[in-house]
GROMACS .gro file of C-alpha atoms in nm:
model
  196
    1MET     CA    1 -17.498  -3.885  10.368
    2ASN     CA    2 -17.443  -3.911  10.741
    3LEU     CA    3 -17.791  -3.879  10.892
    4ALA     CA    4 -17.664  -3.846  11.251
    5ARG     CA    5 -17.449  -3.544  11.158
    6THR     CA    6 -17.741  -3.383  10.968
    7VAL     CA    7 -17.981  -3.426  11.261
    8ALA     CA    8 -17.723  -3.289  11.507
    9ALA     CA    9 -17.682  -2.976  11.293
   10LEU     CA   10 -18.053  -2.889  11.313
   11PRO     CA   11 -18.150  -2.619  11.565
   12LYS     CA   12 -18.278  -2.761  11.892
   13LYS     CA   13 -18.559  -2.507  11.928
   14PRO     CA   14 -18.732  -2.250  11.708
   15GLN     CA   15 -18.530  -1.934  11.657
   16ARG     CA   16 -18.675  -1.585  11.693
   17ARG     CA   17 -18.664  -1.382  11.371
   18ARG     CA   18 -18.617  -1.012  11.440
   19PHE     CA   19 -18.696  -0.750  11.177
   20THR     CA   20 -18.510  -0.434  11.086
   21VAL     CA   21 -18.696  -0.106  11.040
   22ASP     CA   22 -18.638  -0.130  10.662
   23GLU     CA   23 -18.782  -0.484  10.651
   24TYR     CA   24 -19.080  -0.377  10.860
   25ASP     CA   25 -19.146  -0.077  10.635
   26ARG     CA   26 -19.125  -0.298  10.325
   27LEU     CA   27 -19.371  -0.551  10.470
   28THR     CA   28 -19.606  -0.263  10.552
   29GLU     CA   29 -19.578  -0.127  10.196
   30LEU     CA   30 -19.655  -0.474  10.058
   31GLY     CA   31 -19.979  -0.475  10.260
   32LEU     CA   32 -19.890  -0.766  10.486
   33TRP     CA   33 -20.126  -0.632  10.751
   34GLY     CA   34 -20.475  -0.502  10.692
   35ALA     CA   35 -20.610  -0.156  10.765
   36ASP     CA   36 -20.751  -0.274  11.099
   37ASP     CA   37 -20.426  -0.437  11.214
   38ARG     CA   38 -20.244  -0.232  11.475
   39ILE     CA   39 -19.883  -0.348  11.459
   40GLU     CA   40 -19.565  -0.173  11.570
   41LEU     CA   41 -19.199  -0.275  11.567
   42ILE     CA   42 -19.036  -0.284  11.911
   43ARG     CA   43 -18.672  -0.396  11.933
   44GLY     CA   44 -18.711  -0.603  11.618
   45ASP     CA   45 -19.031  -0.777  11.729
   46LEU     CA   46 -19.373  -0.726  11.571
   47ILE     CA   47 -19.607  -0.626  11.853
   48GLU     CA   48 -19.983  -0.620  11.818
   49MET     CA   49 -20.112  -0.314  12.000
   50VAL     CA   50 -20.406  -0.355  12.235
   51ALA     CA   51 -20.748  -0.237  12.125
   52LYS     CA   52 -20.842   0.117  12.225
   53GLY     CA   53 -21.104   0.143  12.497
   54THR     CA   54 -21.356   0.423  12.533
   55ALA     CA   55 -21.147   0.605  12.797
   56HIS     CA   56 -20.845   0.596  12.565
   57ILE     CA   57 -21.041   0.727  12.267
   58LEU     CA   58 -21.201   1.012  12.463
   59CYS     CA   59 -20.874   1.113  12.631
   60CYS     CA   60 -20.697   1.122  12.292
   61ARG     CA   61 -20.972   1.336  12.141
   62LYS     CA   62 -20.970   1.584  12.431
   63LEU     CA   63 -20.590   1.589  12.454
   64LEU     CA   64 -20.558   1.662  12.082
   65GLN     CA   65 -20.775   1.973  12.126
   66GLN     CA   66 -20.561   2.083  12.421
   67LEU     CA   67 -20.235   2.023  12.231
   68VAL     CA   68 -20.347   2.216  11.922
   69HIS     CA   69 -20.442   2.512  12.141
   70ALA     CA   70 -20.126   2.503  12.357
   71VAL     CA   71 -19.862   2.414  12.097
   72GLN     CA   72 -19.983   2.630  11.806
   73THR     CA   73 -19.678   2.669  11.577
   74GLN     CA   74 -19.407   2.579  11.831
   75ALA     CA   75 -19.393   2.214  11.720
   76ILE     CA   76 -19.560   1.968  11.486
   77ILE     CA   77 -19.821   1.747  11.651
   78GLN     CA   78 -19.809   1.390  11.524
   79CYS     CA   79 -20.093   1.155  11.618
   80GLN     CA   80 -20.057   0.774  11.620
   81ASP     CA   81 -19.791   0.772  11.347
   82PRO     CA   82 -19.450   0.602  11.356
   83ILE     CA   83 -19.123   0.740  11.481
   84VAL     CA   84 -18.798   0.565  11.388
   85LEU     CA   85 -18.581   0.473  11.686
   86PRO     CA   86 -18.249   0.290  11.720
   87LEU     CA   87 -18.222  -0.086  11.777
   88GLY     CA   88 -18.498  -0.187  11.536
   89SER     CA   89 -18.795   0.005  11.673
   90GLU     CA   90 -19.071   0.197  11.502
   91PRO     CA   91 -19.337   0.262  11.767
   92GLU     CA   92 -19.656   0.455  11.699
   93PRO     CA   93 -19.715   0.666  12.010
   94ASP     CA   94 -20.050   0.831  12.061
   95PHE     CA   95 -19.884   1.171  12.022
   96ALA     CA   96 -19.541   1.309  11.949
   97LEU     CA   97 -19.437   1.672  11.942
   98LEU     CA   98 -19.179   1.715  11.668
   99ASP     CA   99 -18.927   1.981  11.579
  100VAL     CA  100 -19.086   2.221  11.328
  101ASN     CA  101 -18.807   2.140  11.078
  102VAL     CA  102 -18.883   1.766  11.068
  103GLY     CA  103 -18.945   1.753  10.691
  104ASP     CA  104 -19.164   1.517  10.493
  105PHE     CA  105 -19.050   1.181  10.629
  106LYS     CA  106 -19.083   0.969  10.941
  107PRO     CA  107 -18.915   1.146  11.231
  108ASN     CA  108 -18.625   0.992  11.418
  109ALA     CA  109 -18.551   1.034  11.788
  110ASP     CA  110 -18.345   1.352  11.739
  111GLN     CA  111 -18.654   1.529  11.603
  112VAL     CA  112 -18.890   1.427  11.884
  113LEU     CA  113 -18.939   1.678  12.166
  114LEU     CA  114 -19.204   1.486  12.359
  115VAL     CA  115 -19.377   1.149  12.331
  116ILE     CA  116 -19.721   1.095  12.485
  117GLU     CA  117 -19.893   0.762  12.543
  118VAL     CA  118 -20.256   0.749  12.655
  119SER     CA  119 -20.292   0.442  12.874
  120ASP     CA  120 -20.568   0.236  13.019
  121SER     CA  121 -20.519  -0.137  12.954
  122SER     CA  122 -20.164  -0.071  12.822
  123LEU     CA  123 -20.041   0.112  13.134
  124ASP     CA  124 -19.790  -0.152  13.248
  125TYR     CA  125 -19.654  -0.193  12.894
  126ASP     CA  126 -19.622   0.184  12.850
  127ARG     CA  127 -19.429   0.207  13.177
  128THR     CA  128 -19.203  -0.098  13.147
  129THR     CA  129 -19.144  -0.129  12.771
  130LYS     CA  130 -19.222   0.203  12.604
  131GLY     CA  131 -19.063   0.420  12.876
  132PRO     CA  132 -18.722   0.249  12.861
  133LEU     CA  133 -18.743   0.243  12.481
  134TYR     CA  134 -18.797   0.621  12.461
  135ALA     CA  135 -18.525   0.684  12.722
  136GLU     CA  136 -18.283   0.462  12.529
  137ALA     CA  137 -18.355   0.674  12.219
  138GLN     CA  138 -18.283   0.983  12.434
  139ILE     CA  139 -18.621   1.145  12.377
  140PRO     CA  140 -18.610   1.420  12.642
  141HIS     CA  141 -18.971   1.401  12.766
  142TYR     CA  142 -19.221   1.116  12.795
  143TRP     CA  143 -19.572   1.164  12.933
  144ILE     CA  144 -19.822   0.890  13.018
  145PHE     CA  145 -20.183   1.002  13.040
  146ASN     CA  146 -20.300   0.739  13.288
  147CYS     CA  147 -20.674   0.698  13.228
  148LEU     CA  148 -20.711   0.449  13.515
  149ASP     CA  149 -20.593   0.689  13.787
  150LYS     CA  150 -20.676   1.011  13.598
  151GLN     CA  151 -20.325   1.149  13.628
  152VAL     CA  152 -20.027   1.228  13.407
  153GLU     CA  153 -19.686   1.071  13.468
  154CYS     CA  154 -19.420   1.308  13.333
  155HIS     CA  155 -19.082   1.142  13.276
  156SER     CA  156 -18.775   1.359  13.215
  157GLN     CA  157 -18.410   1.423  13.308
  158LEU     CA  158 -18.233   1.156  13.107
  159GLN     CA  159 -17.927   0.996  13.261
  160GLN     CA  160 -17.723   0.679  13.224
  161ASN     CA  161 -17.713   0.419  13.499
  162ALA     CA  162 -17.405   0.217  13.601
  163LYS     CA  163 -17.468  -0.027  13.312
  164GLY     CA  164 -17.470   0.259  13.060
  165GLU     CA  165 -17.846   0.231  13.001
  166TRP     CA  166 -18.041   0.553  12.948
  167LEU     CA  167 -18.335   0.614  13.179
  168TYR     CA  168 -18.560   0.892  13.298
  169SER     CA  169 -18.442   0.993  13.645
  170LEU     CA  170 -18.747   1.205  13.727
  171CYS     CA  171 -19.114   1.109  13.723
  172GLN     CA  172 -19.359   1.377  13.831
  173VAL     CA  173 -19.724   1.286  13.880
  174ILE     CA  174 -19.964   1.564  13.786
  175LEU     CA  175 -20.324   1.549  13.908
  176PRO     CA  176 -20.632   1.747  13.806
  177PRO     CA  177 -20.700   2.036  13.836
  178GLN     CA  178 -20.332   2.119  13.781
  179ARG     CA  179 -20.217   2.250  13.446
  180LEU     CA  180 -19.925   2.082  13.275
  181ALA     CA  181 -19.670   2.315  13.115
  182LEU     CA  182 -19.527   2.216  12.779
  183PRO     CA  183 -19.168   2.096  12.815
  184GLY     CA  184 -18.846   2.266  12.713
  185SER     CA  185 -18.864   2.614  12.570
  186MET     CA  186 -19.224   2.578  12.450
  187GLN     CA  187 -19.482   2.815  12.598
  188GLY     CA  188 -19.830   2.700  12.692
  189ALA     CA  189 -20.000   2.449  12.919
  190ILE     CA  190 -20.256   2.171  12.912
  191ASP     CA  191 -20.553   2.155  13.148
  192ILE     CA  192 -20.532   1.787  13.233
  193GLY     CA  193 -20.868   1.791  13.410
  194ASP     CA  194 -21.029   1.845  13.069
  195CYS     CA  195 -20.854   1.538  12.924
  196PHE     CA  196 -21.009   1.266  13.143
   0.00000   0.00000   0.00000
């Protein structure tokens, strides 16, 4: 055995191991993480979500009440459950409005009408990682309920840049006491002042 050749064949640094959505789902089914673990799959990487602060919890609770009242039967409201996206991602947004015909399985991007993240300590991550991820999946509307500044950042109008990457070309900032109309053909509005 030629030891020099064997040593030269070894990797020079640790290699990142990315997971597919199927592998991630299987590990979840096997109970690899506990009930208190908050893990999501983003572009093949396992990401530990930040702990929810009081502002996040209260905003989610109030926003859920507003969504139930405004949406009624126009869409399915999903709360902190996974959506399956391309390129090895299965995020768990705070809310997603889904097509009423979604069925009894995890929704994919084509069935998502709107994704909502409630942000305090995760604001930068929700802007720089989650936003591009949702745009890449061509989810038509992405809202960030910004608990720090008490405003909603509404991202829409998908377009491709010169590199062929999808992005939201419009970001509207909505401040209390304005009401925020549901996107697309849905009727109804949310009183954002009641969410913060």
